mmCIF file of C-alpha atoms in Angstrom:
data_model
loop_
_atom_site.group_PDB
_atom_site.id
_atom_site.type_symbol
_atom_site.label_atom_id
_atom_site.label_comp_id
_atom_site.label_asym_id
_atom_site.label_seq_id
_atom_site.Cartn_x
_atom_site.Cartn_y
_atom_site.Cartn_z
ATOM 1 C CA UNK A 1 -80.769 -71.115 0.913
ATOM 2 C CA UNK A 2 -77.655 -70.166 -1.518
ATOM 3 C CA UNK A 3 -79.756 -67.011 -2.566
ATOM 4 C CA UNK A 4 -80.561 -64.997 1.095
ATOM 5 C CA UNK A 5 -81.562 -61.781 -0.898
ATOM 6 C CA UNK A 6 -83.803 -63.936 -3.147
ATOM 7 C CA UNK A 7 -86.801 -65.707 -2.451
ATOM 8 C CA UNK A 8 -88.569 -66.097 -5.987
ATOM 9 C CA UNK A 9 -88.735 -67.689 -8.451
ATOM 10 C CA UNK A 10 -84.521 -66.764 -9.806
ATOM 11 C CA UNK A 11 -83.441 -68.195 -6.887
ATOM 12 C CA UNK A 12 -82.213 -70.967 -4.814
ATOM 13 C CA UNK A 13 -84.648 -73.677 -3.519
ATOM 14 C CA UNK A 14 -84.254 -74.502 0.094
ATOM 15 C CA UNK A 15 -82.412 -77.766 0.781
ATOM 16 C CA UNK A 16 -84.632 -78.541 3.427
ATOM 17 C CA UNK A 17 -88.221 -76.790 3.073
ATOM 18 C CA UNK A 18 -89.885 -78.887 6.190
ATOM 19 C CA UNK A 19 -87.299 -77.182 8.352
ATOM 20 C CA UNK A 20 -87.802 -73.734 7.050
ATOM 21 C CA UNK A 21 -91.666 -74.460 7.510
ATOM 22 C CA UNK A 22 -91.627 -75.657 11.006
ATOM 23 C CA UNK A 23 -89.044 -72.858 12.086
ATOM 24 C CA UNK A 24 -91.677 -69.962 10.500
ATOM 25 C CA UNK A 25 -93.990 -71.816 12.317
ATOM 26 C CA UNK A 26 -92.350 -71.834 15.545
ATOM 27 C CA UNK A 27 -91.195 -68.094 15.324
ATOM 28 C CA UNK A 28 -95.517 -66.939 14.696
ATOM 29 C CA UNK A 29 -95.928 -69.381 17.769
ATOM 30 C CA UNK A 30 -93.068 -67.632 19.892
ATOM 31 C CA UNK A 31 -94.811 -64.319 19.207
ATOM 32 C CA UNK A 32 -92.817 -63.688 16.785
ATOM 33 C CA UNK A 33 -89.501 -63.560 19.160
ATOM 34 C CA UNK A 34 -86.654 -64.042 16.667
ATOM 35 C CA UNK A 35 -84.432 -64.409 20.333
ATOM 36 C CA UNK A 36 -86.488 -67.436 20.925
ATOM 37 C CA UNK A 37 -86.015 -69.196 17.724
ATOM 38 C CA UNK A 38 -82.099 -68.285 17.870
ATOM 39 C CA UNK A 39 -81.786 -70.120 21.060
ATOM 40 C CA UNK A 40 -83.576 -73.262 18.958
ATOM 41 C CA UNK A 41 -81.042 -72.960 16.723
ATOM 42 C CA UNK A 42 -78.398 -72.501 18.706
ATOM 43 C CA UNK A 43 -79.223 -75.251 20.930
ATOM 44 C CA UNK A 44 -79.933 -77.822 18.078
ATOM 45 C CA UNK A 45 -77.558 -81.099 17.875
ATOM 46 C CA UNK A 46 -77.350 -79.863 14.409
ATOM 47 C CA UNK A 47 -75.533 -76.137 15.155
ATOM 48 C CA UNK A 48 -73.340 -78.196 17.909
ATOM 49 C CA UNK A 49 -72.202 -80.515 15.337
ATOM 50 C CA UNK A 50 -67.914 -80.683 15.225
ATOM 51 C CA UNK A 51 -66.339 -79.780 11.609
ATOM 52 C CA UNK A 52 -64.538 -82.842 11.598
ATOM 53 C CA UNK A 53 -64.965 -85.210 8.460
ATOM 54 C CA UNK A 54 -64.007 -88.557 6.734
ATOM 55 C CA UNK A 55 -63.321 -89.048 3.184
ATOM 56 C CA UNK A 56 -66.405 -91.093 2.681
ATOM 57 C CA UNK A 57 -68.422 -88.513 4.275
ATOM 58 C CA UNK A 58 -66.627 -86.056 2.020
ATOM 59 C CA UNK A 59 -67.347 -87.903 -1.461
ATOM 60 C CA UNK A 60 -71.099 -88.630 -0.243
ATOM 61 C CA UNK A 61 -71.543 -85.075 0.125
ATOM 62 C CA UNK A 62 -68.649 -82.518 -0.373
ATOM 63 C CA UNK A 63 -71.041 -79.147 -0.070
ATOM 64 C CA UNK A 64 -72.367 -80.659 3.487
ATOM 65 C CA UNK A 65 -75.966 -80.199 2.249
ATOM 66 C CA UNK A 66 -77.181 -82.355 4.251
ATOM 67 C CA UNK A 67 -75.368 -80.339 7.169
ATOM 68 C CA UNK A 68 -73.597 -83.765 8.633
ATOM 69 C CA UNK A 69 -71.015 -81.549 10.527
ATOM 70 C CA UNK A 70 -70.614 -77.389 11.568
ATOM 71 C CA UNK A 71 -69.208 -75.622 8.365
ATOM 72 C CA UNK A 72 -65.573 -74.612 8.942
ATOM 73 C CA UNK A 73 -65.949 -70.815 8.609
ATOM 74 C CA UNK A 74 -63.803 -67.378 9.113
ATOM 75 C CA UNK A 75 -64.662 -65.339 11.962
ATOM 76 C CA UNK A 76 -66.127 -62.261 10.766
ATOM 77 C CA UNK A 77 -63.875 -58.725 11.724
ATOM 78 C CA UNK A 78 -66.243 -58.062 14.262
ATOM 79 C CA UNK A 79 -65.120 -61.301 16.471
ATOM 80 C CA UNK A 80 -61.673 -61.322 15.049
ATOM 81 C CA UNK A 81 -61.179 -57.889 16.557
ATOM 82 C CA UNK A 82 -62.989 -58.761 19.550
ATOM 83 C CA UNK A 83 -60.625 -61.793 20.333
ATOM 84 C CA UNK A 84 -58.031 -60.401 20.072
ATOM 85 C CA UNK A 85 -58.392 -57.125 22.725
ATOM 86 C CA UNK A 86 -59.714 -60.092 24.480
ATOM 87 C CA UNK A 87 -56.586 -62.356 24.700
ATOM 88 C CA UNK A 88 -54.725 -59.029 24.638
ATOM 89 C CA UNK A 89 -56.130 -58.624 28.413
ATOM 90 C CA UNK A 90 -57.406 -54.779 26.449
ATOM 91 C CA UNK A 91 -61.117 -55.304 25.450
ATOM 92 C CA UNK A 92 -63.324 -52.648 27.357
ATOM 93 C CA UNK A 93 -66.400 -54.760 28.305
ATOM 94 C CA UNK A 94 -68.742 -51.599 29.027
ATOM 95 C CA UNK A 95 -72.196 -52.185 27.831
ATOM 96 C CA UNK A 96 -73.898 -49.438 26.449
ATOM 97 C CA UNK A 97 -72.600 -45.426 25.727
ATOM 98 C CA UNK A 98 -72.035 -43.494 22.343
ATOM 99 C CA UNK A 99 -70.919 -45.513 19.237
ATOM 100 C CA UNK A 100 -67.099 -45.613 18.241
ATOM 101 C CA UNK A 101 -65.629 -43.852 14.879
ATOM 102 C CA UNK A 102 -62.301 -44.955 14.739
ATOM 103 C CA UNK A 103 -61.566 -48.456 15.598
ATOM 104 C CA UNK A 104 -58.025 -48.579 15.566
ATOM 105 C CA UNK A 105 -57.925 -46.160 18.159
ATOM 106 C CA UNK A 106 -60.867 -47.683 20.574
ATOM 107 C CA UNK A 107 -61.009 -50.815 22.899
ATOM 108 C CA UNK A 108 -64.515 -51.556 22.775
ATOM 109 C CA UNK A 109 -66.328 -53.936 21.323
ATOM 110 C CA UNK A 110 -67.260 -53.775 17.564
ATOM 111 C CA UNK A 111 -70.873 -53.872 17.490
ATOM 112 C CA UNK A 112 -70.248 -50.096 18.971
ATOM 113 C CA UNK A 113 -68.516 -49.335 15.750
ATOM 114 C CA UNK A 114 -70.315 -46.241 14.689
ATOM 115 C CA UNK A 115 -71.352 -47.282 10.901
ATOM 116 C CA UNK A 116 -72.732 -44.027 8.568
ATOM 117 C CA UNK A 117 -74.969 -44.561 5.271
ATOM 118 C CA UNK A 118 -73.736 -40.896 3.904
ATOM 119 C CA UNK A 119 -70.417 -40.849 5.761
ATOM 120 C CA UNK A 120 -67.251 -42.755 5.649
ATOM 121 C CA UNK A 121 -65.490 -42.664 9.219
ATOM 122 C CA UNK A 122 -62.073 -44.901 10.018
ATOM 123 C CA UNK A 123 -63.699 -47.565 10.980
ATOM 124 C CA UNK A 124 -65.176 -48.626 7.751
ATOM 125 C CA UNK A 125 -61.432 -49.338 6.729
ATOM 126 C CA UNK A 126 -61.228 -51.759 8.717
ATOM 127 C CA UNK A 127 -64.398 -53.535 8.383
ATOM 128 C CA UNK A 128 -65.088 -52.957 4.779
ATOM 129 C CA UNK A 129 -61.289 -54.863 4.118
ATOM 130 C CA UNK A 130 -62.938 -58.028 5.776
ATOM 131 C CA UNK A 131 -65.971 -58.280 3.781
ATOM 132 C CA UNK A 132 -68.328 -56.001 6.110
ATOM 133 C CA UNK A 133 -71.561 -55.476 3.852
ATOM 134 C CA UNK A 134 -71.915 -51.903 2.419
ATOM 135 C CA UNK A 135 -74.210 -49.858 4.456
ATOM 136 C CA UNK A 136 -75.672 -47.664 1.537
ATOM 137 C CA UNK A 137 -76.692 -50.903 -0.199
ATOM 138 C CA UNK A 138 -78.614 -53.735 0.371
ATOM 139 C CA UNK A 139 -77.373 -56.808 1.429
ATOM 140 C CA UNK A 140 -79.022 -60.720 1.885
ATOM 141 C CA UNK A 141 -75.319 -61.972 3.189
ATOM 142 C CA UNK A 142 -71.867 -61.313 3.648
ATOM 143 C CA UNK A 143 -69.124 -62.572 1.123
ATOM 144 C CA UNK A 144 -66.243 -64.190 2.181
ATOM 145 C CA UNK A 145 -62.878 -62.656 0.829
ATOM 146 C CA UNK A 146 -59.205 -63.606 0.820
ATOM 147 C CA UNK A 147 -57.540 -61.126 -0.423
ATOM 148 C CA UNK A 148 -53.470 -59.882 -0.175
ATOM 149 C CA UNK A 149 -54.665 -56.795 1.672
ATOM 150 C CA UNK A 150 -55.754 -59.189 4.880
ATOM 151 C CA UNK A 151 -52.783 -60.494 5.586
ATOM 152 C CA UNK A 152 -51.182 -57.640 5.114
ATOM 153 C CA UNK A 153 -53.193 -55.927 8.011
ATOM 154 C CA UNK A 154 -52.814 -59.094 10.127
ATOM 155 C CA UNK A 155 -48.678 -58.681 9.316
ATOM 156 C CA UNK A 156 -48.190 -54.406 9.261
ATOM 157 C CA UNK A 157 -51.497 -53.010 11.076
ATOM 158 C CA UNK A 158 -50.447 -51.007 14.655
ATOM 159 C CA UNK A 159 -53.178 -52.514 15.684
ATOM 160 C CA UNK A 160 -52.225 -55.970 15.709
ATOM 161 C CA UNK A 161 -48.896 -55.029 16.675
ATOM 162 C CA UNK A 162 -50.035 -53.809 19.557
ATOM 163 C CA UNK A 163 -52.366 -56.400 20.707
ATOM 164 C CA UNK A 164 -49.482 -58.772 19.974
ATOM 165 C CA UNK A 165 -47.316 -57.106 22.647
ATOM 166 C CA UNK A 166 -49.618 -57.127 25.150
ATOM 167 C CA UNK A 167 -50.653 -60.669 24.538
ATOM 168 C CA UNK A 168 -46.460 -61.290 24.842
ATOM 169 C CA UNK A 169 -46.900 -59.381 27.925
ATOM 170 C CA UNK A 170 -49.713 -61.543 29.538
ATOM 171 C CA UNK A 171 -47.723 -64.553 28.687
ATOM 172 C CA UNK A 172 -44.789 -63.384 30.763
ATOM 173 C CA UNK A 173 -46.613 -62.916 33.587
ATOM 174 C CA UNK A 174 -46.136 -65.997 36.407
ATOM 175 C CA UNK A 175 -44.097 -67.613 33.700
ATOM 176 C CA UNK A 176 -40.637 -68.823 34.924
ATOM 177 C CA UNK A 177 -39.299 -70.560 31.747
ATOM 178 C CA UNK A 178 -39.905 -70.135 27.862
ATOM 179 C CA UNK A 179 -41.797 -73.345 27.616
ATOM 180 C CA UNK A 180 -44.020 -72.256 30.216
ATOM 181 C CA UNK A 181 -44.413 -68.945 28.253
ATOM 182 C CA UNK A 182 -45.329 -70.712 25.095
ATOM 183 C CA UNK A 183 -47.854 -72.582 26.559
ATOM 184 C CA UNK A 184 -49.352 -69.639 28.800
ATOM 185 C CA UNK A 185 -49.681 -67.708 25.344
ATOM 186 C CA UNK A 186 -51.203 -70.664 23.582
ATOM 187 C CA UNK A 187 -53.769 -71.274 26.296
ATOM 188 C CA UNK A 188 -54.979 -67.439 26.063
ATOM 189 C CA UNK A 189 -55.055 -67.129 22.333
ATOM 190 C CA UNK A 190 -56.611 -70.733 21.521
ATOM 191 C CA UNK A 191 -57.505 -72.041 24.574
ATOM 192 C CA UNK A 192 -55.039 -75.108 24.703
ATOM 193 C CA UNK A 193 -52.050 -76.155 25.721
ATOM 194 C CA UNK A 194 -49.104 -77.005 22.468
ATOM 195 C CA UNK A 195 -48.459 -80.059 21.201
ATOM 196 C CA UNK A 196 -44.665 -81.786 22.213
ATOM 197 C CA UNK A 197 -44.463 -80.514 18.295
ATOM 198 C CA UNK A 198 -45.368 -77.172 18.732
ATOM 199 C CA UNK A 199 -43.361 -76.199 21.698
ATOM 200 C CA UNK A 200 -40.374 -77.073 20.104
ATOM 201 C CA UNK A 201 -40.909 -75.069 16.959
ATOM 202 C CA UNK A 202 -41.836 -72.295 19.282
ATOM 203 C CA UNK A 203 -38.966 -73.301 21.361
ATOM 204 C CA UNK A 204 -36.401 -73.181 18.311
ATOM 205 C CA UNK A 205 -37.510 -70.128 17.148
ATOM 206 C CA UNK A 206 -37.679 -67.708 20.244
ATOM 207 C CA UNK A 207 -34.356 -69.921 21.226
ATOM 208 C CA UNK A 208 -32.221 -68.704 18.671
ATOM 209 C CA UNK A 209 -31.933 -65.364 18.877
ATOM 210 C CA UNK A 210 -32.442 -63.165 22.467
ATOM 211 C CA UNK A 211 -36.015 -61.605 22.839
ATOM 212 C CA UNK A 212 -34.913 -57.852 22.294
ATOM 213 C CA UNK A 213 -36.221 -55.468 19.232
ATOM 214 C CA UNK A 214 -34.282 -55.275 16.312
ATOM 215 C CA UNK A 215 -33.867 -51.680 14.226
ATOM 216 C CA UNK A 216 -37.138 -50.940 16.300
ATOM 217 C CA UNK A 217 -39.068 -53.429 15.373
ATOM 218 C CA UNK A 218 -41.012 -56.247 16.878
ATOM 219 C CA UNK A 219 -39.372 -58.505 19.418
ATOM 220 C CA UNK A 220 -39.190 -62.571 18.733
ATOM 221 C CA UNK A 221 -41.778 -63.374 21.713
ATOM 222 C CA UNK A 222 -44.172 -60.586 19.769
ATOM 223 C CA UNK A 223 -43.504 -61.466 16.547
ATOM 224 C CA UNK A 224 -44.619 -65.278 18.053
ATOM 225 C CA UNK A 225 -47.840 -63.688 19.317
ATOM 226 C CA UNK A 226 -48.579 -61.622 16.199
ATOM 227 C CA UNK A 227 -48.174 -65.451 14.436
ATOM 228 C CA UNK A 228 -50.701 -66.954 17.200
ATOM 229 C CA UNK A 229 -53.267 -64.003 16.459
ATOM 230 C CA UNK A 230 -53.285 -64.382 12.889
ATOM 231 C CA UNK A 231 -53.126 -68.671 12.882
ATOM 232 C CA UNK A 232 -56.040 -70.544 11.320
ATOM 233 C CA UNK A 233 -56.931 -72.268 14.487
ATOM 234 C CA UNK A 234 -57.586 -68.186 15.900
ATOM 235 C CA UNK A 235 -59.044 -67.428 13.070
ATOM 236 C CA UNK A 236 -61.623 -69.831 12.369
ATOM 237 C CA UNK A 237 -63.925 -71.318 14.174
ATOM 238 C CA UNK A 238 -64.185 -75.177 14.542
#
């Protein structure tokens, strides 16, 4: 439904009613285990479907109603943030212990992000800049924003500077030349090997200057992993 927060009359009607039916259905007959009908969901041909498309699948049905392939969609901050202490070899995995204020300053995973109705702590900086709901409202779904103040945080934030020089770090590591750098840091931030095409951009532009800071600032091998943290292909999922 277009309208999460609204069920009446004002708002959307479901695009497929039959499906919302048998899933209520199924959810009274798990016992009411929303975990069970996730893992429906989740394991459905439908939710494994690629994002890929055609043009004539495109003009039959440009707003994928009929949901012929996955949605291309942003990863929310929580993941974002997530992947990248991952690749970063920095995220602490601990399960369980006392929630996190400040974000910027912590290493484990988001959903410990302490989050206050009646008090603003330094993490709601962060998350409120990438469309995390307000928590003294309510809220039937999140918007999607792209706004001049993202980038900027992907571009300035110490944050992702310093998950960028770690990542440049990890790519060093068993590397003996710069192509086999490039590629080690591609296969730990997207999970693939470059195309010929992309390891000679990355090629020409680490090549043409030596990898050492400038005025302080970020070295050409970071600055190339700040780029690979902030690219579409990290940033969305497929």
């Amino acid at each position: 439904m277009g309208t999460a927060s609204n069920f009446g009359f004002l708002g959307d009607r479901p695009t497929h009613p039959r499906l919302l039916d048998w899933l209520a259905i199924r959810l009274m007959d798990s016992g009411w285990s929303i975990k069970q009908v996730h893992r429906e969901i989740l394991q459905s041909a439908t939710y494994r479907l690629a994002s890929t498309s055609t043009p004539a699948h495109i003009a039959a049905d440009p707003d994928n109603r009929l949901l012929w392939r996955m949605a291309r969609t942003r990863l929310d901050i929580e993941s974002w943030r997530d992947a990248m202490l991952a690749v970063s070899g920095s995220l602490d995995d601990t399960i369980g212990g006392p929630a996190v204020d400040n974000l910027f300053a912590a290493s484990r995973r988001t959903i410990y992000a302490a989050v206050h109705r009646d008090i603003q702590t330094e993490s709601d900086k962060l998350l409120r800049l990438f469309d995390f709901p307000n928590p003294r409202t309510g809220s039937g779904g999140r918007i999607a924003t792209t706004i001049p103040q993202q980038q900027l945080f992907a571009l300035n934030s110490p944050f992702v500077i310093a998950r960028a020089r770690e990542l440049a770090i990890r790519a060093a590591v068993g590397t003996a030349s710069p192509t086999d750098r490039i590629s080690q840091a591609m296969r730990l931030a997207v999970g693939r090997s470059p195309t010929p095409q992309e390891l000679a951009l990355g090629c020409n532009f680490l090549g043409a200057t030596p990898d050492r800071r400038l005025n302080g600032h970020l070295s050409f091998w970071e600055q190339y992993c700040q780029a690979l943290l902030g690219s579409n292909e990290f940033l969305f999922r497929p």
